[in-house]
GROMACS .gro file of C-alpha atoms in nm:
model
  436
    1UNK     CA    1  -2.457  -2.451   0.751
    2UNK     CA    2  -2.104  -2.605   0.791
    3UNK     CA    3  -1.868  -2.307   0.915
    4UNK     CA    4  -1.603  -2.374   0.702
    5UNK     CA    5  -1.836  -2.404   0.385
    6UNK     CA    6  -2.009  -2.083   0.538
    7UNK     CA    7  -1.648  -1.921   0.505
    8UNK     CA    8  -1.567  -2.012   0.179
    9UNK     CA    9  -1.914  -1.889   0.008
   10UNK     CA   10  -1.883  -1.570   0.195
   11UNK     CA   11  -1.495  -1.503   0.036
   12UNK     CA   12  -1.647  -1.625  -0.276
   13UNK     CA   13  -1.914  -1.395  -0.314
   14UNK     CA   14  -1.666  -1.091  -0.179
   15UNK     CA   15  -1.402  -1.174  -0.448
   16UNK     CA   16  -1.656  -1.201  -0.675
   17UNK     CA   17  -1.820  -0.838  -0.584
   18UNK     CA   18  -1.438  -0.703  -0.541
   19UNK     CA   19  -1.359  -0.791  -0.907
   20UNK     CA   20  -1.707  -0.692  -1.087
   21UNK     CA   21  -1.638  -0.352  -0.966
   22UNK     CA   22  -2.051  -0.263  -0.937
   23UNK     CA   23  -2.007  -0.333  -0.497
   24UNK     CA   24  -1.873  -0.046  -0.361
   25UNK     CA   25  -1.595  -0.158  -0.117
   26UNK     CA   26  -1.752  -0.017   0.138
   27UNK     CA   27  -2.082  -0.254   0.106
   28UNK     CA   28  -1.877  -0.563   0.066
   29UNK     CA   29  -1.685  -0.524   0.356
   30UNK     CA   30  -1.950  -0.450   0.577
   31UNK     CA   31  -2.167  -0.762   0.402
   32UNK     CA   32  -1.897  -0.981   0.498
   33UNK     CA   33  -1.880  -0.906   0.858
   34UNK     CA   34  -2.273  -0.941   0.883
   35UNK     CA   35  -2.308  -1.260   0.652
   36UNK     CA   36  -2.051  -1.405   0.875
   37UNK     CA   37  -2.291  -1.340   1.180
   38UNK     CA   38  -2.599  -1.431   1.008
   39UNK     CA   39  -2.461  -1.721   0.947
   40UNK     CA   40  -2.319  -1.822   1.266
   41UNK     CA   41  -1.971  -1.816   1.176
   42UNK     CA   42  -1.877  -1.554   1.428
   43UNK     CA   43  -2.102  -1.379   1.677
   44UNK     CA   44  -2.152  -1.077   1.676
   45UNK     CA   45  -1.941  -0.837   1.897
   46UNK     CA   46  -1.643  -1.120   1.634
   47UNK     CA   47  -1.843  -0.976   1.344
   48UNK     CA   48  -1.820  -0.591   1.388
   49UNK     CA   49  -1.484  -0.661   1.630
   50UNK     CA   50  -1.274  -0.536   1.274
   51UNK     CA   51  -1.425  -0.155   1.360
   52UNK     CA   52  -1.283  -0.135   1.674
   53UNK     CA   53  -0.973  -0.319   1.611
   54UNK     CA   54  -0.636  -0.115   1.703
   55UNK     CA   55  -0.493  -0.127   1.337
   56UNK     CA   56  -0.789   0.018   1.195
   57UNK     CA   57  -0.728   0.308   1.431
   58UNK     CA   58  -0.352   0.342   1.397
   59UNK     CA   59  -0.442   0.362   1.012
   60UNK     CA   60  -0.684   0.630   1.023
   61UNK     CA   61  -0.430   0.827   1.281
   62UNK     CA   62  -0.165   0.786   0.985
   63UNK     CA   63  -0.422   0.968   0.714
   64UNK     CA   64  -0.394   1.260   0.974
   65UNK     CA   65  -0.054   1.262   1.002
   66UNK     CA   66  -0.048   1.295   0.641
   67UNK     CA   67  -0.259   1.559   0.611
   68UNK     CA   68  -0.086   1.741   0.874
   69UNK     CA   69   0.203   1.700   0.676
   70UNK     CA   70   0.044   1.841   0.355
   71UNK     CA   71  -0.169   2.165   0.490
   72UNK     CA   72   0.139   2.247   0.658
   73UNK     CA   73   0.345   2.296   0.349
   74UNK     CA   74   0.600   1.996   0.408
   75UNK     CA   75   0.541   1.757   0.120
   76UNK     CA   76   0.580   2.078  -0.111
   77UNK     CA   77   0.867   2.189   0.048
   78UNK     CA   78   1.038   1.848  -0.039
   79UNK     CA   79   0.925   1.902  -0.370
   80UNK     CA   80   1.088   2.184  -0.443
   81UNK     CA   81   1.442   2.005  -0.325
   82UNK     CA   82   1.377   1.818  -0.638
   83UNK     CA   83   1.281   2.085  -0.859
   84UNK     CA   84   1.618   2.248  -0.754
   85UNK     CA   85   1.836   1.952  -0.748
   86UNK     CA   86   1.727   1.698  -1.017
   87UNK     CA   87   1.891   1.893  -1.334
   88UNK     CA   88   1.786   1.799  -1.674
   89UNK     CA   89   1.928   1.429  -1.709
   90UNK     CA   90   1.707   1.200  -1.732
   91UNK     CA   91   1.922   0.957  -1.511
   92UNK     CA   92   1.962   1.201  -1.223
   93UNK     CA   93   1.588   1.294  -1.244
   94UNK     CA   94   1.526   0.986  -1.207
   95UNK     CA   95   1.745   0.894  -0.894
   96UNK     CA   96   1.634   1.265  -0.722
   97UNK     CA   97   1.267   1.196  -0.783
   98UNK     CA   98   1.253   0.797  -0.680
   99UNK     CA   99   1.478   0.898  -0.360
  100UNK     CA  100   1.226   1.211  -0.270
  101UNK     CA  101   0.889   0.947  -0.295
  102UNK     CA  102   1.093   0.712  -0.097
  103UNK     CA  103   1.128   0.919   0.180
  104UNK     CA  104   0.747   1.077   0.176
  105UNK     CA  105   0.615   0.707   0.138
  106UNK     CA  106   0.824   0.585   0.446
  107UNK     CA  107   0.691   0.908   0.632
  108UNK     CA  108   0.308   0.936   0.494
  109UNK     CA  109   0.238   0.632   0.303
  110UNK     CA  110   0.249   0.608  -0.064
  111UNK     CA  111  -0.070   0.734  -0.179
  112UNK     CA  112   0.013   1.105  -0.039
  113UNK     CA  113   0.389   1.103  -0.139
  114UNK     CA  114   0.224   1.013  -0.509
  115UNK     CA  115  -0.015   1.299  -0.487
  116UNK     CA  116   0.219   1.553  -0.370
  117UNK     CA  117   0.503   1.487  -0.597
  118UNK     CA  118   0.284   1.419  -0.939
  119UNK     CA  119   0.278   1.844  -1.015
  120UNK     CA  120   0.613   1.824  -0.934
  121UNK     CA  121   0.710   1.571  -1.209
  122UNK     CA  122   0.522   1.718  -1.417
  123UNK     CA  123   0.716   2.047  -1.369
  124UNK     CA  124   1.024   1.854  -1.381
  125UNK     CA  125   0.920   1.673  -1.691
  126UNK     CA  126   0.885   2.039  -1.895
  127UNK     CA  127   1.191   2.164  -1.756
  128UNK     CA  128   1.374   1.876  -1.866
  129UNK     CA  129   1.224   1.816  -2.216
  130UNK     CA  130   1.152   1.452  -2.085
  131UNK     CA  131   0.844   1.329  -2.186
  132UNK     CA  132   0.581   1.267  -1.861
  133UNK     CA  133   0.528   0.933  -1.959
  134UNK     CA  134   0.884   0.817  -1.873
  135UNK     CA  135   0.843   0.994  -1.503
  136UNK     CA  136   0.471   0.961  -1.384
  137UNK     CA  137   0.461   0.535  -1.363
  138UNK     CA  138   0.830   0.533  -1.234
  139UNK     CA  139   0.717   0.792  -0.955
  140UNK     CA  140   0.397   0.502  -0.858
  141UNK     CA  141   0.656   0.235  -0.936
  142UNK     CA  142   0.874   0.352  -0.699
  143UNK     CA  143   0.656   0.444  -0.366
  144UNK     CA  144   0.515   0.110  -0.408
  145UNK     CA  145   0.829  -0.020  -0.329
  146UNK     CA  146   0.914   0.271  -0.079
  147UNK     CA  147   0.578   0.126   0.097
  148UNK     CA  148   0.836  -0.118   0.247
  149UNK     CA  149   1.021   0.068   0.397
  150UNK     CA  150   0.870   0.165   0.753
  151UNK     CA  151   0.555   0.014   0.924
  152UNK     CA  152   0.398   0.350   0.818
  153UNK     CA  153   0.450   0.293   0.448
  154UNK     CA  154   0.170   0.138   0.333
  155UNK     CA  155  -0.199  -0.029   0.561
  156UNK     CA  156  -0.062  -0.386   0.447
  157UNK     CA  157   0.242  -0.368   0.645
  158UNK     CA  158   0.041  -0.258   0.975
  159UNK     CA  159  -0.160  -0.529   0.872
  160UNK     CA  160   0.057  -0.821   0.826
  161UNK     CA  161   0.318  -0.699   1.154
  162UNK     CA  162  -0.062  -0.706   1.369
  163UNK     CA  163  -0.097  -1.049   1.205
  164UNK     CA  164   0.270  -1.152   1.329
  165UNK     CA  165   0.217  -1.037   1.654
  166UNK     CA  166  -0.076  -1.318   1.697
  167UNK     CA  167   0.098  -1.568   1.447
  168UNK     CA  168   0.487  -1.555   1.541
  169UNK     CA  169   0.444  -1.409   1.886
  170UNK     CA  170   0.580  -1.059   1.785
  171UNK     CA  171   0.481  -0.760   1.556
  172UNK     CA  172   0.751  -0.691   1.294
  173UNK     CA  173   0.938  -0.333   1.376
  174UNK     CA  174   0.906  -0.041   1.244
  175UNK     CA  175   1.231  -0.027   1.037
  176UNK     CA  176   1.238  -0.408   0.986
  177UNK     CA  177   1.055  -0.358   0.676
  178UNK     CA  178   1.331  -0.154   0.561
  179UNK     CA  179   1.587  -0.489   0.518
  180UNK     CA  180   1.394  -0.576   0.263
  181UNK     CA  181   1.239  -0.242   0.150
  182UNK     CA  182   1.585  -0.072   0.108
  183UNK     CA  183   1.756  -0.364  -0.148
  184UNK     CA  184   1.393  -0.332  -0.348
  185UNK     CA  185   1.399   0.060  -0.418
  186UNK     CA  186   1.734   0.040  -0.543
  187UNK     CA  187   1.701  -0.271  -0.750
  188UNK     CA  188   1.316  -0.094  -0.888
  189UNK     CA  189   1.518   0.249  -0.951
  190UNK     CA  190   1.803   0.070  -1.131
  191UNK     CA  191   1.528  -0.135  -1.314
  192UNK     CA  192   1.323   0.202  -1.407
  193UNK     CA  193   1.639   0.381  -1.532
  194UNK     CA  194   1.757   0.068  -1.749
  195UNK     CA  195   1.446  -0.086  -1.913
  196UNK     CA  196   1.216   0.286  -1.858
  197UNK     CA  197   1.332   0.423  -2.166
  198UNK     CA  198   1.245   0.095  -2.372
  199UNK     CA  199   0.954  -0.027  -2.216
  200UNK     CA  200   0.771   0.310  -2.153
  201UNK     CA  201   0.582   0.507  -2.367
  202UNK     CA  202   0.699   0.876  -2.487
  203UNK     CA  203   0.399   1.087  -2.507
  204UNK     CA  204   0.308   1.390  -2.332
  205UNK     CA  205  -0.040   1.415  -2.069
  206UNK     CA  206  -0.407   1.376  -2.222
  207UNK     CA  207  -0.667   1.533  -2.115
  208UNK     CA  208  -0.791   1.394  -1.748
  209UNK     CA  209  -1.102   1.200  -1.817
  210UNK     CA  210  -1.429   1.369  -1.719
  211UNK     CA  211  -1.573   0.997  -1.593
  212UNK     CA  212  -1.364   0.690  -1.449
  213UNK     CA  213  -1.451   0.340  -1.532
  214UNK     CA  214  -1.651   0.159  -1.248
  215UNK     CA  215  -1.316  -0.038  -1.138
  216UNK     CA  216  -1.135   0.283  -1.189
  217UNK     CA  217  -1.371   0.451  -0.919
  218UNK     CA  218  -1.338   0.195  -0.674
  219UNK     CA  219  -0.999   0.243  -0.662
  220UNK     CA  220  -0.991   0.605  -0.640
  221UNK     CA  221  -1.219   0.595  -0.354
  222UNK     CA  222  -0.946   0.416  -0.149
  223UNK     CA  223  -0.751   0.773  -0.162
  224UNK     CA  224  -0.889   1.064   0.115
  225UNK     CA  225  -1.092   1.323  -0.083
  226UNK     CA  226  -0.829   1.566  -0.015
  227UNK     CA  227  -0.671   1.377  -0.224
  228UNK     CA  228  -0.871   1.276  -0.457
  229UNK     CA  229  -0.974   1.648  -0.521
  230UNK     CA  230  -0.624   1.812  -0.576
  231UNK     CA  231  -0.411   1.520  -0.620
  232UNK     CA  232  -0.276   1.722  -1.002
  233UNK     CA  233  -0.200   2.080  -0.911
  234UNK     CA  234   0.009   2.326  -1.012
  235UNK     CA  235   0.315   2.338  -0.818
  236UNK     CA  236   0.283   2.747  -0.643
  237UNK     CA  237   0.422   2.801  -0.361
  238UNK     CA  238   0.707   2.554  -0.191
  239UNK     CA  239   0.753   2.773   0.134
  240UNK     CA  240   0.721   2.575   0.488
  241UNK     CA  241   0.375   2.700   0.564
  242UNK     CA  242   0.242   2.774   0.971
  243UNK     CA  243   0.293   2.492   1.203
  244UNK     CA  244   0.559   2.315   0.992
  245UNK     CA  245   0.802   2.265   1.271
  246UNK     CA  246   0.533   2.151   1.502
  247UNK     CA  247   0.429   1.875   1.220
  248UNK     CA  248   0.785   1.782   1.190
  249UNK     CA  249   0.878   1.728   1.568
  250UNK     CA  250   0.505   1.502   1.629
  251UNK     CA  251   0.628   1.315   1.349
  252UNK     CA  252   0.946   1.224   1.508
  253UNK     CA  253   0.830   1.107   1.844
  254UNK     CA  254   0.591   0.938   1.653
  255UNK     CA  255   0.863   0.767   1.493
  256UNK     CA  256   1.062   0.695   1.807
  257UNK     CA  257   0.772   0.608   1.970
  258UNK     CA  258   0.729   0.337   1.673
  259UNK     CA  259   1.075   0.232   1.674
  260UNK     CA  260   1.179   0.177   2.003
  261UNK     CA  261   0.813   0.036   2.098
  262UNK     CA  262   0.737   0.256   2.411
  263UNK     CA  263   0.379   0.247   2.312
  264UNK     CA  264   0.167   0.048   2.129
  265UNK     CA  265   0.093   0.180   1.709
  266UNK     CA  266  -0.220   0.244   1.830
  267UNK     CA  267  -0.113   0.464   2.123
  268UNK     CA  268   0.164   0.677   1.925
  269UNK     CA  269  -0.052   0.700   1.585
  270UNK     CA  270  -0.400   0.854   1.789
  271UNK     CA  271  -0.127   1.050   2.013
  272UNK     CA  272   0.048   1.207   1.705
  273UNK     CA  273  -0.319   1.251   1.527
  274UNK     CA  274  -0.492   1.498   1.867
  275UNK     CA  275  -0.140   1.663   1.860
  276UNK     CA  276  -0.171   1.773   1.522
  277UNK     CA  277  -0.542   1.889   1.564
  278UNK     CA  278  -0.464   2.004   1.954
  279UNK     CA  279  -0.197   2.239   1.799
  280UNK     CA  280  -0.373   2.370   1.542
  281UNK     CA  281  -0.197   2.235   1.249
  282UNK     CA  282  -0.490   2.084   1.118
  283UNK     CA  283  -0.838   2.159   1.169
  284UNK     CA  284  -1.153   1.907   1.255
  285UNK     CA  285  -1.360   1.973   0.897
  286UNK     CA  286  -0.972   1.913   0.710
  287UNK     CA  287  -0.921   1.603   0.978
  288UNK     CA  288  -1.266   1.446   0.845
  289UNK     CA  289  -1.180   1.550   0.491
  290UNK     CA  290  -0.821   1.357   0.521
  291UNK     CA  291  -0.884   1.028   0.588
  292UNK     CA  292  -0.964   0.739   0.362
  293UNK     CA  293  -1.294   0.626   0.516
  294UNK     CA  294  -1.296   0.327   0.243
  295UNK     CA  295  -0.951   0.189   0.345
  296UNK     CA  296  -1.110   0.211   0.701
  297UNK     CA  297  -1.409   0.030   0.647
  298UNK     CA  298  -1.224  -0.206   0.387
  299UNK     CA  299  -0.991  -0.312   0.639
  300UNK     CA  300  -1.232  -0.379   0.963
  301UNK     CA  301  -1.496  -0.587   0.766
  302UNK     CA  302  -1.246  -0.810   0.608
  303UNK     CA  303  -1.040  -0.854   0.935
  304UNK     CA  304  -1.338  -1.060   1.087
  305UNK     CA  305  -1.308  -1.296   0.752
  306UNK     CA  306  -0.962  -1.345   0.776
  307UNK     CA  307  -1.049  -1.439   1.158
  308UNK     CA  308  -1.326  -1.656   1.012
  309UNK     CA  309  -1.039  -1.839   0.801
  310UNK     CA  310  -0.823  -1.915   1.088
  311UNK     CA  311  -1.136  -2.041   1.386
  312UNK     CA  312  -1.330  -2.247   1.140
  313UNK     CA  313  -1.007  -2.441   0.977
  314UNK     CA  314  -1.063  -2.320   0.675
  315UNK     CA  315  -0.758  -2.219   0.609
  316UNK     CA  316  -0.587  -2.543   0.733
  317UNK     CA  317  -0.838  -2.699   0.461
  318UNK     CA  318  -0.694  -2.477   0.222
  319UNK     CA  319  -0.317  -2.528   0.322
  320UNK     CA  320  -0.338  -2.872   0.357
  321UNK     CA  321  -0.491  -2.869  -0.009
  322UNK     CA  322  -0.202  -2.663  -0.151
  323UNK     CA  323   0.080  -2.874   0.080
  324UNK     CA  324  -0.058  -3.180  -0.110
  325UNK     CA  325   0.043  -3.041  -0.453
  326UNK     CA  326   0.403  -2.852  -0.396
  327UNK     CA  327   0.534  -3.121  -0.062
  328UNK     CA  328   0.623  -3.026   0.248
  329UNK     CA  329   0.955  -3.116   0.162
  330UNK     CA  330   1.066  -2.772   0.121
  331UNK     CA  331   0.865  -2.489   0.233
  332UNK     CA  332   1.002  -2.233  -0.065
  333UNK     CA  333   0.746  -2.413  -0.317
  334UNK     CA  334   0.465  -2.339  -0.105
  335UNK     CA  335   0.578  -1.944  -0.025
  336UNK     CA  336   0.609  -1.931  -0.390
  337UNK     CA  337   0.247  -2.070  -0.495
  338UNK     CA  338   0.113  -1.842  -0.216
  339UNK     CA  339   0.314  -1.529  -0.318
  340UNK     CA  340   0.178  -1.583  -0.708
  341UNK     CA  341  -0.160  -1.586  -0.597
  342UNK     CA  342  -0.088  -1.256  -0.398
  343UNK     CA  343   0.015  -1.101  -0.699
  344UNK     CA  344  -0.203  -1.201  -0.946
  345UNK     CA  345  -0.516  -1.108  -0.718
  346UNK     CA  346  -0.307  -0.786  -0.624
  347UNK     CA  347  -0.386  -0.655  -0.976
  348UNK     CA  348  -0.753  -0.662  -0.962
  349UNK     CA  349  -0.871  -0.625  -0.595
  350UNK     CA  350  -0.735  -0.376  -0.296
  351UNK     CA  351  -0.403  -0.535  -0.213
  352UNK     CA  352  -0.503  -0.464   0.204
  353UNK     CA  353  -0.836  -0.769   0.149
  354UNK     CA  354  -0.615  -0.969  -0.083
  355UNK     CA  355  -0.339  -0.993   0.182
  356UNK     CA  356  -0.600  -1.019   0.475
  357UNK     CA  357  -0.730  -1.343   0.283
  358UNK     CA  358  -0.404  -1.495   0.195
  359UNK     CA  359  -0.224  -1.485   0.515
  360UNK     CA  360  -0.430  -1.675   0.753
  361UNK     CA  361  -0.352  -1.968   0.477
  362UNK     CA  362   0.007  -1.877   0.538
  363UNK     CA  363   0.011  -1.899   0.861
  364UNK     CA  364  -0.165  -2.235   0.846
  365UNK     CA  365   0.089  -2.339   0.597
  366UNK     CA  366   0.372  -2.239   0.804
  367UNK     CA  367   0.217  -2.405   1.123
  368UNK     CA  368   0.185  -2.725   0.951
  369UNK     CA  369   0.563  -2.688   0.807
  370UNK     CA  370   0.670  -2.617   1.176
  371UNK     CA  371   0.835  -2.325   1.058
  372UNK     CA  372   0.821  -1.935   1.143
  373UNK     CA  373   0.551  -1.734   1.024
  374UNK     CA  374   0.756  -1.470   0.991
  375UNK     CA  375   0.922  -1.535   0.624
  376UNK     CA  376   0.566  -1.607   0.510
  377UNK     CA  377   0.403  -1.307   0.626
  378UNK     CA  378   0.659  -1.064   0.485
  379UNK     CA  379   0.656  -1.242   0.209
  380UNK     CA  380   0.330  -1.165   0.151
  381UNK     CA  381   0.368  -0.814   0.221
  382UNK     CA  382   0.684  -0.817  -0.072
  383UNK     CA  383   0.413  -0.943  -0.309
  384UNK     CA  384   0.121  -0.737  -0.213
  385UNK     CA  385   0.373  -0.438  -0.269
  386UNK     CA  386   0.411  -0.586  -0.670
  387UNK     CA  387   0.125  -0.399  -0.853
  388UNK     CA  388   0.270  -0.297  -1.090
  389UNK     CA  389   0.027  -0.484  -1.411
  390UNK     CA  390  -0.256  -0.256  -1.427
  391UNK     CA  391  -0.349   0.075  -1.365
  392UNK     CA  392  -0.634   0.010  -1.139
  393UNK     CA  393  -0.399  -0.218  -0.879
  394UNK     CA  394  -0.349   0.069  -0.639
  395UNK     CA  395  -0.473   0.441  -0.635
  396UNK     CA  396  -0.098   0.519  -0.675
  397UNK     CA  397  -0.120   0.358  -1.008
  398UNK     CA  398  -0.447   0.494  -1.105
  399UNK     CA  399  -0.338   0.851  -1.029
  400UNK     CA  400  -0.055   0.895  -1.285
  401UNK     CA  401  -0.267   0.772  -1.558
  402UNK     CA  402  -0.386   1.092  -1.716
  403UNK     CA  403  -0.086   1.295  -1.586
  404UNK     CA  404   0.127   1.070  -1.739
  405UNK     CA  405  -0.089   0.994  -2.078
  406UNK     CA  406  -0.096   0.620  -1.997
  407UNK     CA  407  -0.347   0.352  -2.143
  408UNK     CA  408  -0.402   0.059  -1.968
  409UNK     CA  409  -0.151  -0.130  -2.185
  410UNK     CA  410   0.138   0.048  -2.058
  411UNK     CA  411   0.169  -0.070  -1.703
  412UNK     CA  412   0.249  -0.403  -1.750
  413UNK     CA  413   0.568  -0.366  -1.981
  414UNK     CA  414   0.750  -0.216  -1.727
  415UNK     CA  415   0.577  -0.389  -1.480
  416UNK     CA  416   0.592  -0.758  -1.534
  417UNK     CA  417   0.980  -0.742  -1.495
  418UNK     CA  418   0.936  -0.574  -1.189
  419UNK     CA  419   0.724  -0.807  -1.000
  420UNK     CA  420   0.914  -1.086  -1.127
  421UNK     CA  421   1.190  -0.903  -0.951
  422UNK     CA  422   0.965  -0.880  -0.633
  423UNK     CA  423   0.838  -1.198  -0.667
  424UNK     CA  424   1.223  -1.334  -0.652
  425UNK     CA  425   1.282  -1.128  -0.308
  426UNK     CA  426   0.987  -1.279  -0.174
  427UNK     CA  427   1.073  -1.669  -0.233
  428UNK     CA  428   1.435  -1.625  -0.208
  429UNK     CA  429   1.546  -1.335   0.008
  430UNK     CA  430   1.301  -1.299   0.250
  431UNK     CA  431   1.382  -1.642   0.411
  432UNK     CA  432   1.768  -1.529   0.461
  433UNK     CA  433   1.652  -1.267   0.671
  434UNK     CA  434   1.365  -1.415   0.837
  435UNK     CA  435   1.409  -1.804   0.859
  436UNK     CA  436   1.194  -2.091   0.856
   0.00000   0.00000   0.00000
């Protein structure tokens, strides 16, 4: 069989799988790394290359991190800043609680700054005499945009900067997400606290459902089981716990390791992740316990496809398809077309494969242009950040549902203004910052 037809059939049949919901993620990714051996689109050692690959591992180093963070009584310890601080308006509750995620999601990505801080809202929410509905989608609203913020923030930006490195000649830095993260928290914040009260409902919590939905499954198995399990507590004790400091100062040199690039993500993430466990902080059974194996496996059987896309010229097929619809006269039309198809597959399938898929098209599209990679590939990251439509778009979203009392209806109101907003930042902003 033709490669490039090969290719296409195989991303067919996985968006096809990702969408019906029946495939666990786990199956499709690893089917697509051996359909695209058996049929002799990569070889093998290509094939199963995604398990070894260093951004897998700097991922799964971060879910430690983040459970170091947790067991040792940090997250909750920023929580209770909140609880002290926010008052009873809902205005400054709003701007205490969105600035708190921020800062967990830049430090432990934005599925554990959710989890920690959803009892906390909740408390806040009582306190207050604010309904939970107006606080629990702002709180996911606004880590997803937090997620752009650091390299850490989110698996799509270690992603896309690996993808830089091989498409633009360098990784993006670790705070260079921030020039566009930083403008996109305040604008979602001053968004949330205009349009919240209007577009969101005003209902209390229902009961958490005793069984999820087959999609709604799938996307709580991207979250550790730590997570899963106790992701709505009851807020008890806010006290640095044992090993707190320790946590703190690995997470720094992390950080500078990160930031001034001393060592490769790989290096600082798995360095960080055996000083945690070598000090005690957290213990093997919790380390196992803490990590997302889905995201893992997600990620290295779709990297091989997105390979597959780039080797075989599929994607130049598919660029030079799209290029002969918008022009190449000005390379904004095509970022746009390929940022709307980010966020419209964003909604329904894990916002790490739908990236992974689009960008080796961007890259072709930007090759082709002669221009930079680099506006396309953030770009991408802007709109893979915009799920904001439905509740089963990211675990984030997924986990204030029954907290907050939320159908599935709810999302997009305040939603669909916000990735419009994102959607703007990608096409227009991101290229005055990174140029063609």
């Amino acid at each position: 069989m033709d490669p490039i037809v090969a290719t296409f059939l195989i991303l067919a049949a996985a968006i096809v799988a990702f969408l019906s919901a029946r495939v666990p993620l786990e199956i499709v990714a690893v089917g697509v790394a051996l359909a695209l051996w058996a049929t002799g689109v990569l070889t093998l050692p290509e094939a199963l290359a995604g398990f070894g690959d260093p951004t897998v591992l700097f991922i799964a180093s971060l879910f430690v991190l983040a459970s170091a963070l947790d067991t040792s009584g940090v997250t909750r310890w920023v929580g209770s800043v909140i609880l002290a601080r926010a008052g009873t308006r809902r205005g400054r509750i709003l701007l205490w609680v969105g600035g708190i995620v921020a800062v967990l999601t830049a430090l432990i990505s934005i599925n554990g700054a959710v989890a920690a801080l959803i009892p906390v809202a909740a408390v806040i929410a009582r306190r207050a005499k604010v309904p939970t509905s107006q606080l629990m989608i702002p709180l996911a609203f606004v880590a997803s945009a937090a997620s752009l913020l650091t390299l850490t923030g989110t698996p799509v930006n270690v992603v896309v900067s690996d993808l830089a490195a091989t498409e633009a000649g360098r990784p993006f830095g670790f705070f260079e997400f921030a020039l566009v993260g930083i403008p996109l928290v305040a604008a979602t914040i001053a968004v949330i606290i205009v349009l919240g009260p209007r577009l969101l409902p005003h209902h209390g919590p229902d009961a958490a459902p005793a069984t999820h939905t087959e999609r709604e499954t799938e996307t709580l198995s991207l979250l550790p089981e730590s997570v899963r399990t106790g992701a709505v507590t009851t807020v008890t004790d806010t006290r640095l716990g044992r090993g707190s400091r320790r946590t703190l100062v690995i997470t720094a040199a992390m950080v500078v390791l990160l930031a001034t690039g001393v060592a490769p993500p790989a290096v600082a993430g798995l360095a960080a992740a055996a000083a945690v466990v070598a000090t005690r902080v957290v213990r093997l059974p919790d380390l196992y316990h803490g990590i997302s194996w889905t995201t893992l496996v997600l990620i290295a059987g779709m990297i091989p496809l997105s390979v597959a896309f780039l080797e075989t010229g599929a994607a130049d097929v598919v660029a030079a398809g799209l290029l002969s619809v918008v022009g190449e006269a000005d390379p904004h039309l095509a970022l746009l077309v390929v940022c709307v198809a980010v966020v419209v597959l964003g909604q329904f399938i894990s916002n790490v494969a739908t990236v992974l898929i689009i960008a080796p098209v961007a890259a072709s599209i930007a090759a082709t242009l002669e221009v930079s990679a680099l506006p396309f590939l953030m770009a991408l990251t802007v709109a893979g950040a915009a799920s904001f439509l439905t509740p089963v778009a990211t675990p984030a979203n997924l986990m204030v549902m029954a907290p907050g009392g939320y159908r599935f209806g709810d999302y997009w109101r305040l939603g669909l203004p916000l990735a419009a907003l994102f959607l703007v930042a990608a096409v227009l902003y991101v290229p005055l910052i990174w140029r063609f």
